PDB file of C-alpha atoms in Angstrom:
ATOM      1  CA  MET A   6     251.584 -55.334  18.391  1.00  0.00           C
ATOM      2  CA  TRP A   7     249.051 -52.595  18.092  1.00  0.00           C
ATOM      3  CA  LEU A   8     246.563 -55.058  16.713  1.00  0.00           C
ATOM      4  CA  ALA A   9     247.035 -57.281  19.711  1.00  0.00           C
ATOM      5  CA  LEU A  10     246.657 -54.443  22.215  1.00  0.00           C
ATOM      6  CA  GLY A  11     243.588 -53.153  20.400  1.00  0.00           C
ATOM      7  CA  THR A  12     241.971 -56.644  20.425  1.00  0.00           C
ATOM      8  CA  ALA A  13     242.797 -57.017  24.105  1.00  0.00           C
ATOM      9  CA  ALA A  14     241.198 -53.616  24.848  1.00  0.00           C
ATOM     10  CA  VAL A  15     238.070 -54.500  22.968  1.00  0.00           C
ATOM     11  CA  VAL A  16     237.807 -57.813  24.809  1.00  0.00           C
ATOM     12  CA  LEU A  17     238.449 -56.102  28.095  1.00  0.00           C
ATOM     13  CA  LEU A  18     235.753 -53.555  27.407  1.00  0.00           C
ATOM     14  CA  ALA A  19     233.259 -56.255  26.406  1.00  0.00           C
ATOM     15  CA  LEU A  20     234.071 -58.231  29.594  1.00  0.00           C
ATOM     16  CA  LEU A  21     233.617 -55.171  31.740  1.00  0.00           C
ATOM     17  CA  TRP A  22     230.418 -54.248  30.044  1.00  0.00           C
ATOM     18  CA  GLU A  23     229.068 -57.778  30.597  1.00  0.00           C
ATOM     19  CA  LEU A  24     229.982 -57.545  34.210  1.00  0.00           C
ATOM     20  CA  ALA A  25     228.564 -54.145  34.789  1.00  0.00           C
ATOM     21  CA  ARG A  26     225.399 -54.522  32.788  1.00  0.00           C
ATOM     22  CA  PRO A  27     223.195 -56.276  35.346  1.00  0.00           C
ATOM     23  CA  ARG A  28     224.299 -53.896  38.023  1.00  0.00           C
ATOM     24  CA  LEU A  29     223.715 -50.868  35.766  1.00  0.00           C
ATOM     25  CA  ARG A  30     220.266 -52.295  34.859  1.00  0.00           C
ATOM     26  CA  ARG A  31     219.235 -52.685  38.460  1.00  0.00           C
ATOM     27  CA  GLU A  32     220.514 -49.237  39.362  1.00  0.00           C
ATOM     28  CA  LEU A  33     218.451 -47.680  36.446  1.00  0.00           C
ATOM     29  CA  ALA A  34     215.340 -49.644  37.487  1.00  0.00           C
ATOM     30  CA  ASN A  35     215.798 -48.518  41.087  1.00  0.00           C
ATOM     31  CA  ARG A  36     216.120 -44.899  40.095  1.00  0.00           C
ATOM     32  CA  ARG A  37     213.029 -45.053  37.905  1.00  0.00           C
ATOM     33  CA  ALA A  38     211.065 -46.721  40.716  1.00  0.00           C
ATOM     34  CA  ALA A  39     212.214 -44.120  43.173  1.00  0.00           C
ATOM     35  CA  ALA A  40     211.281 -41.186  40.720  1.00  0.00           C
ATOM     36  CA  ALA A  41     207.825 -42.866  40.161  1.00  0.00           C
ATOM     37  CA  ALA A  42     207.323 -43.194  43.935  1.00  0.00           C
ATOM     38  CA  ARG A  43     208.267 -39.524  44.437  1.00  0.00           C
ATOM     39  CA  ARG A  44     205.826 -38.468  41.788  1.00  0.00           C
ATOM     40  CA  GLU A  45     203.155 -40.724  43.273  1.00  0.00           C
ATOM     41  CA  ARG A  46     203.728 -39.250  46.766  1.00  0.00           C
ATOM     42  CA  ALA A  47     203.626 -35.718  45.328  1.00  0.00           C
ATOM     43  CA  ALA A  48     200.369 -36.377  43.496  1.00  0.00           C
ATOM     44  CA  GLN A  49     198.777 -37.875  46.619  1.00  0.00           C
ATOM     45  CA  SER A  50     199.834 -35.439  49.222  1.00  0.00           C
ATOM     46  CA  GLY A  51     201.406 -32.751  47.165  1.00  0.00           C
ATOM     47  CA  TYR A  52     200.379 -29.459  48.596  1.00  0.00           C
ATOM     48  CA  ASP A  53     201.433 -26.722  46.115  1.00  0.00           C
ATOM     49  CA  PRO A  54     200.762 -23.335  47.681  1.00  0.00           C
ATOM     50  CA  GLY A  55     200.929 -21.581  44.380  1.00  0.00           C
ATOM     51  CA  ARG A  56     198.367 -23.868  42.849  1.00  0.00           C
ATOM     52  CA  GLU A  57     196.130 -23.549  45.919  1.00  0.00           C
ATOM     53  CA  ARG A  58     196.350 -19.800  45.692  1.00  0.00           C
ATOM     54  CA  ARG A  59     195.464 -19.706  42.073  1.00  0.00           C
ATOM     55  CA  ALA A  60     192.519 -22.079  42.741  1.00  0.00           C
ATOM     56  CA  GLU A  61     191.253 -19.822  45.465  1.00  0.00           C
ATOM     57  CA  GLN A  62     191.564 -16.782  43.213  1.00  0.00           C
ATOM     58  CA  ARG A  63     189.497 -18.515  40.610  1.00  0.00           C
ATOM     59  CA  ALA A  64     186.959 -19.557  43.227  1.00  0.00           C
ATOM     60  CA  ARG A  65     186.588 -15.972  44.640  1.00  0.00           C
ATOM     61  CA  ALA A  66     186.033 -14.594  41.035  1.00  0.00           C
ATOM     62  CA  LEU A  67     183.297 -17.181  40.558  1.00  0.00           C
ATOM     63  CA  LEU A  68     181.656 -16.529  43.929  1.00  0.00           C
ATOM     64  CA  ARG A  69     181.672 -12.824  43.268  1.00  0.00           C
ATOM     65  CA  SER A  70     179.985 -13.335  39.911  1.00  0.00           C
ATOM     66  CA  CYS A  71     177.173 -15.432  41.448  1.00  0.00           C
ATOM     67  CA  VAL A  72     176.219 -13.669  44.672  1.00  0.00           C
ATOM     68  CA  GLU A  73     174.889 -10.157  45.162  1.00  0.00           C
ATOM     69  CA  GLU A  74     177.368  -7.307  45.569  1.00  0.00           C
ATOM     70  CA  GLU A  75     176.529  -6.887  49.164  1.00  0.00           C
ATOM     71  CA  ALA A  76     177.090 -10.527  49.874  1.00  0.00           C
ATOM     72  CA  TRP A  77     180.399 -10.508  48.151  1.00  0.00           C
ATOM     73  CA  SER A  78     181.471  -7.411  50.060  1.00  0.00           C
ATOM     74  CA  MET A  79     180.542  -9.134  53.306  1.00  0.00           C
ATOM     75  CA  TYR A  80     182.579 -12.192  52.389  1.00  0.00           C
ATOM     76  CA  ARG A  81     185.489 -10.166  51.248  1.00  0.00           C
ATOM     77  CA  ASP A  82     185.516  -8.004  54.335  1.00  0.00           C
ATOM     78  CA  LEU A  83     184.371 -10.394  57.030  1.00  0.00           C
ATOM     79  CA  GLY A  84     185.127 -13.872  55.732  1.00  0.00           C
ATOM     80  CA  PHE A  85     181.585 -15.301  55.901  1.00  0.00           C
ATOM     81  CA  LEU A  86     178.350 -14.928  54.067  1.00  0.00           C
ATOM     82  CA  ARG A  87     174.902 -14.349  55.759  1.00  0.00           C
ATOM     83  CA  VAL A  88     171.861 -15.951  54.067  1.00  0.00           C
ATOM     84  CA  TRP A  89     168.433 -15.258  55.320  1.00  0.00           C
ATOM     85  CA  GLY A  90     166.348 -18.296  56.243  1.00  0.00           C
ATOM     86  CA  GLY A  91     163.379 -19.291  54.225  1.00  0.00           C
ATOM     87  CA  LEU A  92     164.796 -17.686  51.238  1.00  0.00           C
ATOM     88  CA  GLY A  93     163.382 -14.420  52.442  1.00  0.00           C
ATOM     89  CA  ASP A  94     164.917 -11.282  53.607  1.00  0.00           C
ATOM     90  CA  ARG A  95     164.273  -9.018  56.647  1.00  0.00           C
ATOM     91  CA  ALA A  96     161.572  -7.044  54.795  1.00  0.00           C
ATOM     92  CA  GLN A  97     159.787 -10.214  54.044  1.00  0.00           C
ATOM     93  CA  GLY A  98     159.902 -11.270  57.629  1.00  0.00           C
ATOM     94  CA  ALA A  99     162.748 -13.844  57.777  1.00  0.00           C
ATOM     95  CA  SER A 100     162.989 -14.829  61.451  1.00  0.00           C
ATOM     96  CA  TYR A 101     166.353 -16.637  61.229  1.00  0.00           C
ATOM     97  CA  ALA A 102     169.488 -16.582  59.173  1.00  0.00           C
ATOM     98  CA  TYR A 103     172.556 -18.597  58.388  1.00  0.00           C
ATOM     99  CA  LEU A 104     176.266 -17.759  58.435  1.00  0.00           C
ATOM    100  CA  ILE A 105     178.290 -19.595  55.844  1.00  0.00           C
ATOM    101  CA  TYR A 106     181.915 -20.075  56.640  1.00  0.00           C
ATOM    102  CA  PRO A 107     184.423 -21.904  54.439  1.00  0.00           C
ATOM    103  CA  HIS A 108     184.916 -25.467  55.468  1.00  0.00           C
ATOM    104  CA  LYS A 109     183.000 -24.938  58.693  1.00  0.00           C
ATOM    105  CA  PRO A 110     179.404 -25.854  59.724  1.00  0.00           C
ATOM    106  CA  ILE A 111     176.606 -23.437  58.636  1.00  0.00           C
ATOM    107  CA  VAL A 112     175.380 -21.663  61.625  1.00  0.00           C
ATOM    108  CA  ALA A 113     171.759 -20.818  62.058  1.00  0.00           C
ATOM    109  CA  TYR A 114     170.918 -17.919  64.424  1.00  0.00           C
ATOM    110  CA  LEU A 115     168.298 -15.393  65.307  1.00  0.00           C
ATOM    111  CA  PRO A 116     169.168 -11.963  63.940  1.00  0.00           C
ATOM    112  CA  GLN A 117     167.067 -10.178  66.512  1.00  0.00           C
ATOM    113  CA  THR A 118     168.907 -11.591  69.556  1.00  0.00           C
ATOM    114  CA  GLY A 119     172.082 -13.008  68.029  1.00  0.00           C
ATOM    115  CA  GLU A 120     171.221 -16.348  69.650  1.00  0.00           C
ATOM    116  CA  MET A 121     172.732 -19.387  67.852  1.00  0.00           C
ATOM    117  CA  LEU A 122     170.261 -22.072  67.059  1.00  0.00           C
ATOM    118  CA  ASN A 123     172.179 -24.922  65.509  1.00  0.00           C
ATOM    119  CA  GLU A 124     175.202 -26.001  63.557  1.00  0.00           C
ATOM    120  CA  TYR A 125     174.667 -27.796  60.360  1.00  0.00           C
ATOM    121  CA  CYS A 126     177.699 -29.809  59.362  1.00  0.00           C
ATOM    122  CA  VAL A 127     177.797 -30.311  55.580  1.00  0.00           C
ATOM    123  CA  ALA A 128     180.656 -30.956  53.173  1.00  0.00           C
ATOM    124  CA  PHE A 129     181.088 -31.304  49.480  1.00  0.00           C
ATOM    125  CA  PRO A 130     183.784 -33.943  49.060  1.00  0.00           C
ATOM    126  CA  ASP A 131     184.947 -34.575  45.492  1.00  0.00           C
ATOM    127  CA  HIS A 132     185.907 -38.298  45.662  1.00  0.00           C
ATOM    128  CA  SER A 133     187.824 -38.063  42.396  1.00  0.00           C
ATOM    129  CA  ARG A 134     190.520 -36.177  44.464  1.00  0.00           C
ATOM    130  CA  PRO A 135     192.129 -34.600  41.428  1.00  0.00           C
ATOM    131  CA  TYR A 136     195.108 -33.211  43.303  1.00  0.00           C
ATOM    132  CA  GLY A 137     195.058 -35.719  46.174  1.00  0.00           C
ATOM    133  CA  SER A 138     192.425 -33.745  48.147  1.00  0.00           C
ATOM    134  CA  ALA A 139     188.724 -33.931  48.112  1.00  0.00           C
ATOM    135  CA  ARG A 140     188.450 -30.480  49.537  1.00  0.00           C
ATOM    136  CA  LEU A 141     187.211 -27.586  47.360  1.00  0.00           C
ATOM    137  CA  PRO A 142     188.927 -24.217  47.542  1.00  0.00           C
ATOM    138  CA  ASP A 143     187.478 -22.064  50.428  1.00  0.00           C
ATOM    139  CA  SER A 144     185.384 -19.874  48.251  1.00  0.00           C
ATOM    140  CA  ASP A 145     184.142 -22.761  46.182  1.00  0.00           C
ATOM    141  CA  ASP A 146     182.987 -24.407  49.389  1.00  0.00           C
ATOM    142  CA  VAL A 147     181.086 -21.204  50.347  1.00  0.00           C
ATOM    143  CA  LEU A 148     179.582 -21.005  46.794  1.00  0.00           C
ATOM    144  CA  ALA A 149     178.464 -24.688  47.002  1.00  0.00           C
ATOM    145  CA  LYS A 150     176.736 -23.995  50.307  1.00  0.00           C
ATOM    146  CA  TRP A 151     175.245 -20.770  49.058  1.00  0.00           C
ATOM    147  CA  MET A 152     173.837 -22.509  45.957  1.00  0.00           C
ATOM    148  CA  ALA A 153     172.568 -25.470  47.906  1.00  0.00           C
ATOM    149  CA  LEU A 154     171.019 -23.157  50.605  1.00  0.00           C
ATOM    150  CA  THR A 155     169.310 -20.742  48.196  1.00  0.00           C
ATOM    151  CA  ALA A 156     168.146 -23.465  45.820  1.00  0.00           C
ATOM    152  CA  ASP A 157     166.830 -26.019  48.298  1.00  0.00           C
ATOM    153  CA  GLU A 158     167.233 -25.007  51.901  1.00  0.00           C
ATOM    154  CA  ARG A 159     165.079 -27.811  53.284  1.00  0.00           C
ATOM    155  CA  HIS A 160     167.084 -30.474  51.437  1.00  0.00           C
ATOM    156  CA  LEU A 161     170.411 -29.137  52.500  1.00  0.00           C
ATOM    157  CA  ILE A 162     169.398 -28.944  56.150  1.00  0.00           C
ATOM    158  CA  ALA A 163     168.007 -32.446  55.921  1.00  0.00           C
ATOM    159  CA  GLU A 164     171.316 -33.721  54.493  1.00  0.00           C
ATOM    160  CA  ALA A 165     173.451 -31.968  57.019  1.00  0.00           C
ATOM    161  CA  ASN A 166     174.379 -33.306  60.447  1.00  0.00           C
ATOM    162  CA  MET A 167     172.664 -31.051  62.939  1.00  0.00           C
ATOM    163  CA  HIS A 168     174.485 -30.252  66.167  1.00  0.00           C
ATOM    164  CA  LEU A 169     173.879 -27.878  69.122  1.00  0.00           C
ATOM    165  CA  PRO A 170     175.842 -24.701  68.993  1.00  0.00           C
ATOM    166  CA  GLY A 171     179.457 -24.867  70.001  1.00  0.00           C
ATOM    167  CA  ARG A 172     180.207 -28.310  68.637  1.00  0.00           C
ATOM    168  CA  GLN A 173     182.644 -27.113  65.999  1.00  0.00           C
ATOM    169  CA  ILE A 174     182.438 -23.345  65.977  1.00  0.00           C
ATOM    170  CA  ASP A 175     183.174 -21.364  69.109  1.00  0.00           C
ATOM    171  CA  PRO A 176     179.947 -19.452  70.025  1.00  0.00           C
ATOM    172  CA  GLU A 177     182.216 -16.583  71.153  1.00  0.00           C
ATOM    173  CA  ARG A 178     183.485 -16.403  67.670  1.00  0.00           C
ATOM    174  CA  VAL A 179     180.030 -16.377  66.273  1.00  0.00           C
ATOM    175  CA  SER A 180     179.097 -13.563  68.658  1.00  0.00           C
ATOM    176  CA  ARG A 181     182.088 -11.543  67.684  1.00  0.00           C
ATOM    177  CA  ASP A 182     181.243 -12.100  64.015  1.00  0.00           C
ATOM    178  CA  LEU A 183     177.663 -10.864  64.515  1.00  0.00           C
ATOM    179  CA  VAL A 184     179.016  -7.804  66.206  1.00  0.00           C
ATOM    180  CA  ARG A 185     181.501  -7.311  63.335  1.00  0.00           C
ATOM    181  CA  LEU A 186     178.587  -7.828  60.846  1.00  0.00           C
ATOM    182  CA  ALA A 187     176.394  -5.237  62.573  1.00  0.00           C
ATOM    183  CA  ALA A 188     179.234  -2.730  62.556  1.00  0.00           C
ATOM    184  CA  TRP A 189     179.970  -3.474  58.974  1.00  0.00           C
ATOM    185  CA  GLU A 190     176.353  -2.924  58.009  1.00  0.00           C
ATOM    186  CA  ARG A 191     176.154   0.329  59.775  1.00  0.00           C
ATOM    187  CA  GLU A 192     179.354   1.524  58.251  1.00  0.00           C
ATOM    188  CA  ARG A 193     178.155   0.455  54.851  1.00  0.00           C
ATOM    189  CA  ALA A 194     174.759   2.049  55.334  1.00  0.00           C
ATOM    190  CA  GLY A 195     176.573   5.262  56.459  1.00  0.00           C
ATOM    191  CA  ARG A 196     178.838   5.716  53.466  1.00  0.00           C
ATOM    192  CA  GLY A 197     176.508   4.229  50.828  1.00  0.00           C
ATOM    193  CA  ALA A 198     177.014   1.090  48.888  1.00  0.00           C
ATOM    194  CA  ASP A 199     178.436   2.879  45.787  1.00  0.00           C
ATOM    195  CA  SER A 200     181.612   4.053  47.531  1.00  0.00           C
ATOM    196  CA  VAL A 201     182.552   0.532  48.631  1.00  0.00           C
ATOM    197  CA  PRO A 202     185.949  -0.224  47.100  1.00  0.00           C
ATOM    198  CA  ALA A 203     186.218  -3.168  44.686  1.00  0.00           C
ATOM    199  CA  ALA A 204     188.288  -6.183  45.680  1.00  0.00           C
TER     200      ALA A 204
ATOM    201  CA  MET B   3     176.180 -21.903  27.704  1.00  0.00           C
ATOM    202  CA  ARG B   4     179.094 -23.073  29.727  1.00  0.00           C
ATOM    203  CA  LEU B   5     179.170 -26.051  32.053  1.00  0.00           C
ATOM    204  CA  LEU B   6     181.548 -25.423  34.870  1.00  0.00           C
ATOM    205  CA  ARG B   7     182.702 -27.845  37.602  1.00  0.00           C
ATOM    206  CA  LEU B   8     184.167 -26.865  40.931  1.00  0.00           C
ATOM    207  CA  LYS B   9     187.316 -28.880  41.467  1.00  0.00           C
ATOM    208  CA  PRO B  10     189.644 -29.231  44.468  1.00  0.00           C
ATOM    209  CA  GLY B  11     193.032 -27.780  43.923  1.00  0.00           C
ATOM    210  CA  HIS B  12     191.930 -25.845  40.838  1.00  0.00           C
ATOM    211  CA  GLY B  13     188.782 -23.922  41.122  1.00  0.00           C
ATOM    212  CA  GLU B  14     186.266 -24.249  38.402  1.00  0.00           C
ATOM    213  CA  ILE B  15     187.057 -25.913  35.109  1.00  0.00           C
ATOM    214  CA  VAL B  16     185.047 -25.616  31.889  1.00  0.00           C
ATOM    215  CA  VAL B  17     183.514 -29.078  31.238  1.00  0.00           C
ATOM    216  CA  ALA B  18     181.735 -28.059  28.053  1.00  0.00           C
ATOM    217  CA  GLU B  19     180.689 -24.979  26.177  1.00  0.00           C
ATOM    218  CA  GLY B  20     178.340 -24.503  23.379  1.00  0.00           C
ATOM    219  CA  ASP B  21     175.224 -22.852  21.886  1.00  0.00           C
ATOM    220  CA  VAL B  22     171.999 -24.656  22.795  1.00  0.00           C
ATOM    221  CA  GLU B  23     170.507 -23.421  19.526  1.00  0.00           C
ATOM    222  CA  VAL B  24     173.025 -25.506  17.497  1.00  0.00           C
ATOM    223  CA  PRO B  25     171.801 -29.128  17.660  1.00  0.00           C
ATOM    224  CA  GLU B  26     175.299 -30.632  17.571  1.00  0.00           C
ATOM    225  CA  GLN B  27     176.587 -28.380  20.358  1.00  0.00           C
ATOM    226  CA  GLU B  28     173.406 -28.972  22.361  1.00  0.00           C
ATOM    227  CA  ARG B  29     173.980 -32.721  22.134  1.00  0.00           C
ATOM    228  CA  GLU B  30     177.566 -32.291  23.396  1.00  0.00           C
ATOM    229  CA  LEU B  31     176.224 -30.220  26.247  1.00  0.00           C
ATOM    230  CA  ILE B  32     173.671 -32.833  27.143  1.00  0.00           C
ATOM    231  CA  GLU B  33     176.289 -35.601  27.092  1.00  0.00           C
ATOM    232  CA  ALA B  34     178.605 -33.624  29.286  1.00  0.00           C
ATOM    233  CA  PHE B  35     175.771 -32.699  31.624  1.00  0.00           C
ATOM    234  CA  ARG B  36     174.933 -36.451  32.094  1.00  0.00           C
ATOM    235  CA  ARG B  37     178.572 -37.417  32.578  1.00  0.00           C
ATOM    236  CA  GLN B  38     178.765 -34.949  35.422  1.00  0.00           C
ATOM    237  CA  LEU B  39     175.581 -36.269  36.983  1.00  0.00           C
ATOM    238  CA  ASP B  40     176.866 -39.862  36.631  1.00  0.00           C
ATOM    239  CA  GLU B  41     180.049 -38.792  38.397  1.00  0.00           C
ATOM    240  CA  GLY B  42     177.996 -37.741  41.406  1.00  0.00           C
ATOM    241  CA  MET B  43     177.757 -34.081  40.869  1.00  0.00           C
ATOM    242  CA  CYS B  44     174.901 -31.688  41.528  1.00  0.00           C
ATOM    243  CA  ALA B  45     174.022 -29.070  38.999  1.00  0.00           C
ATOM    244  CA  ALA B  46     172.974 -25.500  39.794  1.00  0.00           C
ATOM    245  CA  VAL B  47     172.103 -22.571  37.648  1.00  0.00           C
ATOM    246  CA  PRO B  48     172.771 -19.092  39.196  1.00  0.00           C
ATOM    247  CA  THR B  49     169.728 -16.934  38.625  1.00  0.00           C
ATOM    248  CA  GLU B  50     168.451 -13.452  39.434  1.00  0.00           C
ATOM    249  CA  THR B  51     164.917 -12.742  40.457  1.00  0.00           C
ATOM    250  CA  SER B  52     162.895  -9.895  39.052  1.00  0.00           C
ATOM    251  CA  SER B  53     163.641  -8.031  42.283  1.00  0.00           C
ATOM    252  CA  GLY B  54     167.359  -8.387  41.698  1.00  0.00           C
ATOM    253  CA  ARG B  55     168.047 -11.009  44.225  1.00  0.00           C
ATOM    254  CA  ARG B  56     170.520 -13.651  43.237  1.00  0.00           C
ATOM    255  CA  GLU B  57     169.984 -17.262  44.090  1.00  0.00           C
ATOM    256  CA  ALA B  58     170.572 -20.611  42.547  1.00  0.00           C
ATOM    257  CA  GLU B  59     168.290 -23.263  41.040  1.00  0.00           C
ATOM    258  CA  LEU B  60     169.182 -26.870  41.266  1.00  0.00           C
ATOM    259  CA  VAL B  61     168.512 -28.852  38.103  1.00  0.00           C
ATOM    260  CA  LYS B  62     168.283 -32.602  37.711  1.00  0.00           C
ATOM    261  CA  SER B  63     168.355 -32.797  33.922  1.00  0.00           C
ATOM    262  CA  PHE B  64     169.461 -30.715  31.024  1.00  0.00           C
ATOM    263  CA  ALA B  65     165.811 -30.065  30.083  1.00  0.00           C
ATOM    264  CA  GLU B  66     165.421 -28.227  33.383  1.00  0.00           C
ATOM    265  CA  VAL B  67     168.126 -25.754  32.548  1.00  0.00           C
ATOM    266  CA  PRO B  68     166.727 -22.436  31.329  1.00  0.00           C
ATOM    267  CA  ARG B  69     167.568 -22.060  27.609  1.00  0.00           C
ATOM    268  CA  ASP B  70     169.037 -18.551  28.236  1.00  0.00           C
ATOM    269  CA  ALA B  71     171.239 -19.683  31.117  1.00  0.00           C
ATOM    270  CA  GLU B  72     174.846 -18.619  30.678  1.00  0.00           C
ATOM    271  CA  ARG B  73     176.336 -21.282  32.942  1.00  0.00           C
ATOM    272  CA  VAL B  74     175.601 -24.440  34.886  1.00  0.00           C
ATOM    273  CA  ILE B  75     177.857 -25.047  37.873  1.00  0.00           C
ATOM    274  CA  PHE B  76     178.504 -28.637  38.932  1.00  0.00           C
ATOM    275  CA  PHE B  77     179.604 -29.315  42.495  1.00  0.00           C
ATOM    276  CA  PRO B  78     179.922 -32.463  44.581  1.00  0.00           C
ATOM    277  CA  ARG B  79     176.849 -33.636  46.394  1.00  0.00           C
ATOM    278  CA  ALA B  80     176.306 -32.435  49.882  1.00  0.00           C
ATOM    279  CA  ALA B  81     177.169 -34.971  52.589  1.00  0.00           C
ATOM    280  CA  GLY B  82     176.724 -34.544  56.263  1.00  0.00           C
ATOM    281  CA  GLY B  83     180.142 -33.512  57.658  1.00  0.00           C
ATOM    282  CA  ALA B  84     181.593 -33.841  61.104  1.00  0.00           C
ATOM    283  CA  GLY B  85     184.883 -33.208  62.703  1.00  0.00           C
ATOM    284  CA  ALA B  86     186.801 -33.594  59.506  1.00  0.00           C
ATOM    285  CA  MET B  87     185.382 -30.282  58.331  1.00  0.00           C
ATOM    286  CA  SER B  88     187.287 -28.121  60.739  1.00  0.00           C
ATOM    287  CA  ARG B  89     190.915 -27.237  59.967  1.00  0.00           C
TER     288      ARG B  89
END
């Protein structure tokens, strides 16, 4: 009797398995596809704040190692860099300068009057989109602009889309930034560069 | 010498590293340099003038890189931007 019951149980299990197998297989395939789709979506649009923060920290360290101490302090304290036009400086008679903001147009202006001259829209898109975005970290964008501007100002300006002031950056903001820059320079000159705290 | 590349979502990555005085390592640096240019990158060498001013020098081939340069930074080519640049 036990033998008959055991045989019947085995046959029953085998039948159930045969019945359930296609359904289980479909279910498994669906789950795999859903997981793959989730991974794909995460890779395409996955914004990971921790990763972005670490990327920005690396970018800031690299920028700091490339530009002068004064320029780094300016960026750290004010959020933008000033680069003198014509690769000169005031002592050499630069008559214009640029403000470099992260992921914003480069602004040309007259230091003597604070008058904005033009906006130069330029971007450095990485089409390989390693984390689903073509956009460099903020400080890397500033570094790329700084390198391109100090290495070949003419070429960068030729590549950029030139617009009249106010197209993308509020002229009021630039005016405020120039006031902040002047105050920052006065303060820095007053206390001496050596006492500026490190980042 | 280190070849660095600015990368979205990561910051810079080391593409290659080696001693230009060692032929084999120099070859690897040259190959890595070419690959980056083929991928559409620009190459710049951060420099310092005799007066202490820092700037960058764009280089179009490995031969243009100063032998004593510590690093070459690759970044995507500049393209005229528009509204997409603003946040």
